[in-house]
mmCIF file of C-alpha atoms in Angstrom:
data_model
loop_
_atom_site.group_PDB
_atom_site.id
_atom_site.type_symbol
_atom_site.label_atom_id
_atom_site.label_comp_id
_atom_site.label_asym_id
_atom_site.label_seq_id
_atom_site.Cartn_x
_atom_site.Cartn_y
_atom_site.Cartn_z
ATOM 1 C CA UNK A 1 24.758 -87.024 283.810
ATOM 2 C CA UNK A 2 22.434 -89.241 281.767
ATOM 3 C CA UNK A 3 21.116 -87.656 278.579
ATOM 4 C CA UNK A 4 17.381 -87.523 277.990
ATOM 5 C CA UNK A 5 16.479 -89.771 275.096
ATOM 6 C CA UNK A 6 15.351 -88.271 271.794
ATOM 7 C CA UNK A 7 12.101 -90.139 271.241
ATOM 8 C CA UNK A 8 8.355 -89.732 271.760
ATOM 9 C CA UNK A 9 7.178 -86.177 272.165
ATOM 10 C CA UNK A 10 10.768 -84.926 272.475
ATOM 11 C CA UNK A 11 11.360 -86.188 268.930
ATOM 12 C CA UNK A 12 7.902 -85.188 267.722
ATOM 13 C CA UNK A 13 8.542 -81.548 268.601
ATOM 14 C CA UNK A 14 11.305 -81.473 265.992
ATOM 15 C CA UNK A 15 8.698 -82.367 263.381
ATOM 16 C CA UNK A 16 6.159 -79.864 264.756
ATOM 17 C CA UNK A 17 3.845 -82.662 265.903
ATOM 18 C CA UNK A 18 1.396 -82.605 268.800
ATOM 19 C CA UNK A 19 1.537 -86.385 269.190
ATOM 20 C CA UNK A 20 4.277 -88.921 268.536
ATOM 21 C CA UNK A 21 3.375 -92.487 269.620
ATOM 22 C CA UNK A 22 6.293 -94.308 271.223
ATOM 23 C CA UNK A 23 7.263 -97.737 272.563
ATOM 24 C CA UNK A 24 10.197 -97.907 274.969
ATOM 25 C CA UNK A 25 12.445 -100.895 275.710
ATOM 26 C CA UNK A 26 14.503 -101.102 278.883
ATOM 27 C CA UNK A 27 16.308 -104.359 278.137
ATOM 28 C CA UNK A 28 19.840 -102.963 278.402
ATOM 29 C CA UNK A 29 21.408 -101.652 281.592
ATOM 30 C CA UNK A 30 23.059 -98.727 279.841
ATOM 31 C CA UNK A 31 20.173 -97.017 278.110
ATOM 32 C CA UNK A 32 16.594 -97.002 276.955
ATOM 33 C CA UNK A 33 15.802 -97.929 273.376
ATOM 34 C CA UNK A 34 12.688 -96.589 271.688
ATOM 35 C CA UNK A 35 10.688 -96.481 268.481
ATOM 36 C CA UNK A 36 8.600 -93.413 267.631
ATOM 37 C CA UNK A 37 6.049 -92.931 264.867
ATOM 38 C CA UNK A 38 6.076 -89.518 263.206
ATOM 39 C CA UNK A 39 3.349 -88.634 260.741
ATOM 40 C CA UNK A 40 1.761 -85.528 259.295
ATOM 41 C CA UNK A 41 -0.570 -85.589 256.283
ATOM 42 C CA UNK A 42 -0.736 -81.811 255.818
ATOM 43 C CA UNK A 43 2.339 -80.107 257.323
ATOM 44 C CA UNK A 44 3.069 -76.402 257.111
ATOM 45 C CA UNK A 45 6.237 -75.900 255.017
ATOM 46 C CA UNK A 46 9.170 -75.424 257.365
ATOM 47 C CA UNK A 47 12.588 -76.726 258.323
ATOM 48 C CA UNK A 48 12.397 -79.403 260.996
ATOM 49 C CA UNK A 49 13.522 -78.204 264.390
ATOM 50 C CA UNK A 50 16.934 -78.960 265.879
ATOM 51 C CA UNK A 51 16.896 -82.083 268.024
ATOM 52 C CA UNK A 52 18.768 -82.160 271.331
ATOM 53 C CA UNK A 53 22.446 -83.030 270.866
ATOM 54 C CA UNK A 54 22.835 -86.645 271.927
ATOM 55 C CA UNK A 55 25.479 -89.347 271.674
ATOM 56 C CA UNK A 56 23.035 -91.516 269.796
ATOM 57 C CA UNK A 57 21.701 -92.427 266.371
ATOM 58 C CA UNK A 58 18.247 -92.371 264.840
ATOM 59 C CA UNK A 59 17.512 -95.187 262.413
ATOM 60 C CA UNK A 60 14.498 -94.289 260.308
ATOM 61 C CA UNK A 61 12.211 -96.574 258.331
ATOM 62 C CA UNK A 62 10.272 -94.531 255.790
ATOM 63 C CA UNK A 63 6.624 -95.528 255.398
ATOM 64 C CA UNK A 64 5.755 -93.009 252.676
ATOM 65 C CA UNK A 65 7.509 -91.680 249.568
ATOM 66 C CA UNK A 66 9.052 -88.240 250.068
ATOM 67 C CA UNK A 67 10.366 -86.793 246.771
ATOM 68 C CA UNK A 68 13.185 -84.224 246.734
ATOM 69 C CA UNK A 69 14.052 -84.562 250.409
ATOM 70 C CA UNK A 70 16.506 -81.840 251.408
ATOM 71 C CA UNK A 71 18.723 -83.124 254.254
ATOM 72 C CA UNK A 72 20.693 -80.828 256.565
ATOM 73 C CA UNK A 73 23.501 -81.476 259.020
ATOM 74 C CA UNK A 74 25.330 -78.951 261.197
ATOM 75 C CA UNK A 75 23.315 -76.068 259.786
ATOM 76 C CA UNK A 76 23.793 -76.678 256.049
ATOM 77 C CA UNK A 77 22.233 -78.714 253.257
ATOM 78 C CA UNK A 78 24.248 -81.910 252.697
ATOM 79 C CA UNK A 79 22.032 -83.916 250.334
ATOM 80 C CA UNK A 80 18.878 -83.812 248.242
ATOM 81 C CA UNK A 81 17.325 -87.077 247.131
ATOM 82 C CA UNK A 82 14.053 -88.897 246.591
ATOM 83 C CA UNK A 83 13.066 -90.935 249.659
ATOM 84 C CA UNK A 84 11.197 -94.162 248.933
ATOM 85 C CA UNK A 85 8.790 -95.962 251.231
ATOM 86 C CA UNK A 86 10.478 -99.008 252.747
ATOM 87 C CA UNK A 87 13.978 -97.512 252.775
ATOM 88 C CA UNK A 88 16.112 -97.121 255.910
ATOM 89 C CA UNK A 89 18.106 -93.981 256.725
ATOM 90 C CA UNK A 90 20.597 -93.269 259.518
ATOM 91 C CA UNK A 91 21.089 -90.000 261.385
ATOM 92 C CA UNK A 92 23.800 -89.062 263.904
ATOM 93 C CA UNK A 93 22.273 -86.845 266.601
ATOM 94 C CA UNK A 94 25.674 -85.209 267.209
ATOM 95 C CA UNK A 95 25.440 -83.704 263.698
ATOM 96 C CA UNK A 96 22.120 -81.858 264.227
ATOM 97 C CA UNK A 97 20.196 -83.722 261.482
ATOM 98 C CA UNK A 98 17.267 -81.792 259.987
ATOM 99 C CA UNK A 99 15.318 -81.719 256.745
ATOM 100 C CA UNK A 100 12.917 -79.473 254.884
ATOM 101 C CA UNK A 101 9.301 -80.370 255.630
ATOM 102 C CA UNK A 102 7.211 -79.365 252.631
ATOM 103 C CA UNK A 103 5.047 -82.416 251.941
ATOM 104 C CA UNK A 104 3.248 -85.183 253.861
ATOM 105 C CA UNK A 105 5.542 -87.603 255.731
ATOM 106 C CA UNK A 106 5.272 -90.859 257.693
ATOM 107 C CA UNK A 107 8.232 -92.654 259.302
ATOM 108 C CA UNK A 108 9.370 -94.749 262.223
ATOM 109 C CA UNK A 109 12.428 -93.553 264.139
ATOM 110 C CA UNK A 110 14.425 -96.000 266.255
ATOM 111 C CA UNK A 111 16.467 -94.327 268.977
ATOM 112 C CA UNK A 112 19.807 -96.111 269.530
ATOM 113 C CA UNK A 113 22.207 -94.563 272.067
ATOM 114 C CA UNK A 114 25.884 -95.270 271.509
ATOM 115 C CA UNK A 115 25.990 -96.850 274.980
ATOM 116 C CA UNK A 116 23.483 -99.460 273.751
ATOM 117 C CA UNK A 117 25.680 -100.255 270.750
ATOM 118 C CA UNK A 118 28.651 -100.550 273.105
ATOM 119 C CA UNK A 119 26.691 -102.976 275.285
ATOM 120 C CA UNK A 120 25.885 -105.136 272.258
ATOM 121 C CA UNK A 121 29.580 -105.171 271.280
ATOM 122 C CA UNK A 122 30.759 -105.858 274.833
ATOM 123 C CA UNK A 123 28.666 -108.996 275.255
ATOM 124 C CA UNK A 124 30.594 -111.099 272.682
ATOM 125 C CA UNK A 125 33.828 -109.288 273.678
ATOM 126 C CA UNK A 126 34.046 -107.351 270.394
ATOM 127 C CA UNK A 127 35.779 -103.975 269.949
ATOM 128 C CA UNK A 128 33.792 -100.827 270.665
ATOM 129 C CA UNK A 129 31.709 -99.532 267.752
ATOM 130 C CA UNK A 130 33.117 -96.088 266.981
ATOM 131 C CA UNK A 131 30.766 -94.904 264.227
ATOM 132 C CA UNK A 132 27.946 -96.293 262.138
ATOM 133 C CA UNK A 133 28.676 -96.240 258.430
ATOM 134 C CA UNK A 134 26.293 -94.072 256.400
ATOM 135 C CA UNK A 135 26.138 -91.131 254.022
ATOM 136 C CA UNK A 136 23.540 -88.382 254.555
ATOM 137 C CA UNK A 137 20.607 -88.840 252.206
ATOM 138 C CA UNK A 138 21.551 -92.394 251.189
ATOM 139 C CA UNK A 139 18.810 -94.946 251.795
ATOM 140 C CA UNK A 140 19.339 -98.641 252.476
ATOM 141 C CA UNK A 141 17.202 -101.559 251.318
ATOM 142 C CA UNK A 142 17.096 -103.314 254.698
ATOM 143 C CA UNK A 143 14.588 -106.167 254.926
ATOM 144 C CA UNK A 144 15.308 -106.844 258.601
ATOM 145 C CA UNK A 145 14.424 -103.310 259.631
ATOM 146 C CA UNK A 146 11.297 -103.391 257.455
ATOM 147 C CA UNK A 147 10.167 -106.580 259.218
ATOM 148 C CA UNK A 148 10.883 -105.238 262.705
ATOM 149 C CA UNK A 149 9.260 -101.927 261.832
ATOM 150 C CA UNK A 150 6.078 -103.607 260.577
ATOM 151 C CA UNK A 151 5.851 -105.648 263.793
ATOM 152 C CA UNK A 152 6.370 -102.639 266.059
ATOM 153 C CA UNK A 153 3.948 -100.510 264.039
ATOM 154 C CA UNK A 154 1.219 -102.919 265.138
ATOM 155 C CA UNK A 155 2.367 -102.385 268.721
ATOM 156 C CA UNK A 156 2.182 -98.618 268.308
ATOM 157 C CA UNK A 157 -1.392 -99.012 267.094
ATOM 158 C CA UNK A 158 -2.362 -101.032 270.202
ATOM 159 C CA UNK A 159 0.001 -99.994 273.014
ATOM 160 C CA UNK A 160 -2.250 -101.420 275.750
ATOM 161 C CA UNK A 161 -1.991 -104.869 274.161
ATOM 162 C CA UNK A 162 1.742 -104.764 273.474
ATOM 163 C CA UNK A 163 3.813 -107.081 275.643
ATOM 164 C CA UNK A 164 6.905 -105.301 277.084
ATOM 165 C CA UNK A 165 8.866 -108.508 276.498
ATOM 166 C CA UNK A 166 7.982 -108.251 272.798
ATOM 167 C CA UNK A 167 9.207 -104.637 272.611
ATOM 168 C CA UNK A 168 12.415 -105.577 274.433
ATOM 169 C CA UNK A 169 13.002 -108.510 272.076
ATOM 170 C CA UNK A 170 12.394 -106.554 268.869
ATOM 171 C CA UNK A 171 14.448 -103.522 269.894
ATOM 172 C CA UNK A 172 17.316 -105.722 271.049
ATOM 173 C CA UNK A 173 17.234 -107.572 267.716
ATOM 174 C CA UNK A 174 17.236 -104.258 265.831
ATOM 175 C CA UNK A 175 20.182 -102.921 267.847
ATOM 176 C CA UNK A 176 22.229 -106.073 267.188
ATOM 177 C CA UNK A 177 21.349 -105.929 263.479
ATOM 178 C CA UNK A 178 22.366 -102.260 263.182
ATOM 179 C CA UNK A 179 25.618 -102.935 265.067
ATOM 180 C CA UNK A 180 26.501 -105.754 262.662
ATOM 181 C CA UNK A 181 25.242 -104.222 259.408
ATOM 182 C CA UNK A 182 26.329 -100.603 259.842
ATOM 183 C CA UNK A 183 28.836 -100.782 262.720
ATOM 184 C CA UNK A 184 30.979 -103.708 261.576
ATOM 185 C CA UNK A 185 30.239 -105.880 264.620
ATOM 186 C CA UNK A 186 30.886 -109.558 264.048
ATOM 187 C CA UNK A 187 28.241 -112.032 265.273
ATOM 188 C CA UNK A 188 28.906 -113.765 268.571
ATOM 189 C CA UNK A 189 31.240 -116.756 268.409
ATOM 190 C CA UNK A 190 29.662 -120.160 267.899
ATOM 191 C CA UNK A 191 30.708 -121.126 271.426
ATOM 192 C CA UNK A 192 28.276 -118.550 272.785
ATOM 193 C CA UNK A 193 25.298 -119.932 270.869
ATOM 194 C CA UNK A 194 24.297 -122.861 273.053
ATOM 195 C CA UNK A 195 21.062 -123.082 274.981
ATOM 196 C CA UNK A 196 20.417 -122.588 278.675
ATOM 197 C CA UNK A 197 21.244 -125.128 281.342
ATOM 198 C CA UNK A 198 18.159 -127.066 282.561
ATOM 199 C CA UNK A 199 18.069 -125.139 285.847
ATOM 200 C CA UNK A 200 18.228 -121.849 283.919
ATOM 201 C CA UNK A 201 15.337 -122.891 281.681
ATOM 202 C CA UNK A 202 13.247 -123.800 284.729
ATOM 203 C CA UNK A 203 14.000 -120.564 286.560
ATOM 204 C CA UNK A 204 13.353 -118.417 283.488
ATOM 205 C CA UNK A 205 10.067 -120.186 282.739
ATOM 206 C CA UNK A 206 9.006 -119.926 286.377
ATOM 207 C CA UNK A 207 9.674 -116.175 286.348
ATOM 208 C CA UNK A 208 7.690 -115.696 283.139
ATOM 209 C CA UNK A 209 4.885 -117.916 284.430
ATOM 210 C CA UNK A 210 4.645 -115.908 287.652
ATOM 211 C CA UNK A 211 3.589 -112.791 285.746
ATOM 212 C CA UNK A 212 1.359 -113.619 282.790
ATOM 213 C CA UNK A 213 0.851 -109.896 282.142
ATOM 214 C CA UNK A 214 4.467 -109.821 280.977
ATOM 215 C CA UNK A 215 5.649 -106.890 283.103
ATOM 216 C CA UNK A 216 8.875 -108.596 284.135
ATOM 217 C CA UNK A 217 11.801 -107.265 282.057
ATOM 218 C CA UNK A 218 14.223 -109.418 280.098
ATOM 219 C CA UNK A 219 17.032 -107.598 281.877
ATOM 220 C CA UNK A 220 15.738 -108.738 285.254
ATOM 221 C CA UNK A 221 15.472 -112.417 284.267
ATOM 222 C CA UNK A 222 18.863 -112.379 282.531
ATOM 223 C CA UNK A 223 20.490 -110.794 285.588
ATOM 224 C CA UNK A 224 19.103 -113.533 287.844
ATOM 225 C CA UNK A 225 20.785 -116.099 285.584
ATOM 226 C CA UNK A 226 24.058 -114.164 285.396
ATOM 227 C CA UNK A 227 23.694 -113.585 281.650
ATOM 228 C CA UNK A 228 23.599 -110.626 279.301
ATOM 229 C CA UNK A 229 20.185 -109.846 277.842
ATOM 230 C CA UNK A 230 21.171 -110.784 274.291
ATOM 231 C CA UNK A 231 22.770 -114.072 275.418
ATOM 232 C CA UNK A 232 19.726 -114.974 277.500
ATOM 233 C CA UNK A 233 17.246 -114.146 274.725
ATOM 234 C CA UNK A 234 19.193 -116.165 272.164
ATOM 235 C CA UNK A 235 19.783 -119.133 274.496
ATOM 236 C CA UNK A 236 16.146 -119.192 275.667
ATOM 237 C CA UNK A 237 15.006 -119.476 272.076
ATOM 238 C CA UNK A 238 17.448 -122.325 271.428
ATOM 239 C CA UNK A 239 16.271 -124.197 274.540
ATOM 240 C CA UNK A 240 12.514 -123.706 274.144
ATOM 241 C CA UNK A 241 12.111 -123.107 270.418
ATOM 242 C CA UNK A 242 10.502 -119.718 271.075
ATOM 243 C CA UNK A 243 11.607 -116.221 272.071
ATOM 244 C CA UNK A 244 10.430 -115.244 275.583
ATOM 245 C CA UNK A 245 7.471 -113.117 274.448
ATOM 246 C CA UNK A 246 6.111 -115.900 272.211
ATOM 247 C CA UNK A 247 6.585 -118.497 274.953
ATOM 248 C CA UNK A 248 4.623 -116.255 277.316
ATOM 249 C CA UNK A 249 1.772 -115.825 274.821
ATOM 250 C CA UNK A 250 1.388 -119.585 274.640
ATOM 251 C CA UNK A 251 1.350 -119.834 278.432
ATOM 252 C CA UNK A 252 -1.424 -117.230 278.493
ATOM 253 C CA UNK A 253 -3.407 -119.261 275.977
ATOM 254 C CA UNK A 254 -2.892 -122.430 278.043
ATOM 255 C CA UNK A 255 -4.038 -120.636 281.220
ATOM 256 C CA UNK A 256 -7.138 -119.409 279.381
ATOM 257 C CA UNK A 257 -7.884 -122.928 278.136
ATOM 258 C CA UNK A 258 -7.741 -124.255 281.693
ATOM 259 C CA UNK A 259 -10.164 -121.554 282.868
ATOM 260 C CA UNK A 260 -12.560 -122.195 279.990
ATOM 261 C CA UNK A 261 -12.522 -125.951 280.566
ATOM 262 C CA UNK A 262 -13.459 -125.871 284.248
ATOM 263 C CA UNK A 263 -15.446 -122.677 284.783
ATOM 264 C CA UNK A 264 -18.355 -120.824 283.244
ATOM 265 C CA UNK A 265 -16.565 -117.481 283.391
ATOM 266 C CA UNK A 266 -17.259 -114.728 280.824
ATOM 267 C CA UNK A 267 -14.548 -114.544 278.183
ATOM 268 C CA UNK A 268 -13.823 -110.952 279.229
ATOM 269 C CA UNK A 269 -12.881 -112.130 282.742
ATOM 270 C CA UNK A 270 -10.847 -115.048 281.406
ATOM 271 C CA UNK A 271 -8.915 -112.644 279.149
ATOM 272 C CA UNK A 272 -7.832 -110.465 282.091
ATOM 273 C CA UNK A 273 -7.104 -113.448 284.364
ATOM 274 C CA UNK A 274 -4.827 -114.971 281.719
ATOM 275 C CA UNK A 275 -2.817 -111.762 281.252
ATOM 276 C CA UNK A 276 -4.417 -110.299 278.120
ATOM 277 C CA UNK A 277 -5.206 -106.600 277.838
ATOM 278 C CA UNK A 278 -8.865 -107.186 276.951
ATOM 279 C CA UNK A 279 -11.213 -109.660 275.261
ATOM 280 C CA UNK A 280 -10.391 -108.432 271.765
ATOM 281 C CA UNK A 281 -6.672 -108.947 272.376
ATOM 282 C CA UNK A 282 -7.392 -112.409 273.828
ATOM 283 C CA UNK A 283 -9.481 -113.417 270.811
ATOM 284 C CA UNK A 284 -6.839 -112.334 268.275
ATOM 285 C CA UNK A 285 -3.948 -114.095 270.020
ATOM 286 C CA UNK A 286 -5.926 -117.237 270.867
ATOM 287 C CA UNK A 287 -7.260 -117.591 267.311
ATOM 288 C CA UNK A 288 -3.797 -117.116 265.763
ATOM 289 C CA UNK A 289 -2.215 -119.777 268.002
ATOM 290 C CA UNK A 290 -5.016 -122.342 268.344
ATOM 291 C CA UNK A 291 -6.700 -121.841 264.981
ATOM 292 C CA UNK A 292 -10.232 -121.238 266.301
ATOM 293 C CA UNK A 293 -11.862 -118.540 268.408
ATOM 294 C CA UNK A 294 -12.045 -118.937 272.218
ATOM 295 C CA UNK A 295 -15.823 -119.376 272.029
ATOM 296 C CA UNK A 296 -15.570 -122.157 269.447
ATOM 297 C CA UNK A 297 -12.791 -123.861 271.407
ATOM 298 C CA UNK A 298 -14.834 -123.755 274.625
ATOM 299 C CA UNK A 299 -17.857 -125.309 272.920
ATOM 300 C CA UNK A 300 -15.662 -128.142 271.621
ATOM 301 C CA UNK A 301 -13.956 -128.587 275.008
ATOM 302 C CA UNK A 302 -17.284 -128.804 276.805
ATOM 303 C CA UNK A 303 -18.292 -131.454 274.318
ATOM 304 C CA UNK A 304 -15.383 -133.633 275.389
ATOM 305 C CA UNK A 305 -12.542 -132.396 273.160
ATOM 306 C CA UNK A 306 -8.991 -132.426 274.584
ATOM 307 C CA UNK A 307 -7.098 -129.328 275.651
ATOM 308 C CA UNK A 308 -4.952 -127.929 272.851
#
């Protein structure tokens, strides 16, 4: 029977939280991956609750200093150390990880089932990852996880604007990084690092183009091409120069430019038609890619400027 994942409100309950924002990735056949934000600025002193036993790990990026953190596993204190903002910690959910909550805290928790790690290892034909290497209470200075965490934190702030392809891509990258850095997985062989065949590029781009809202899953596109998700994502980037979610954002911008050039539609309608969550989302993405706001671009285009 499939285990329920320890993320979102299920994880938040262990920290005595009423809300725990979560983003979920379904890019692997074996399991869901997720990132949950846990934060409390004025907690009541207590021991965190036991989390459901699970054949999975939590990888935590700390966003706030937490001095004298008392860590527990299997019902006893195993470490006491100062936690620094920006550090990464690992927890094995089979060991009943808990800690004393007696001061404000703020962290991201990435839920990584062992089956997901096995999938990552299976794709390059590597041996199964038996355990991740860590010591309770020991933090890691991990720049990759800090970067991924900062990107996903923005997504947690604006879930309605967050592209599922982006969440899939970032969580897949994090899982591969954890497997290599803490599980001893070797990177895929050079022979597996080529791009897609021309027909695969066309089919993948057609599938992405057919749904500008980005609801199609990486797993679905990869399966149609007979590839693993990680192989497809890597090969797509080699072939197009962009990961799938970034390629799709540029297609949305192009679609919006076409609408603005030929119609006098309100920007709010153009935003929705081009696959953006709302006008604010459209303006931020368009400005970051094109360099000017949609309104300024439309005025220039109507004056005879070329499409960007």
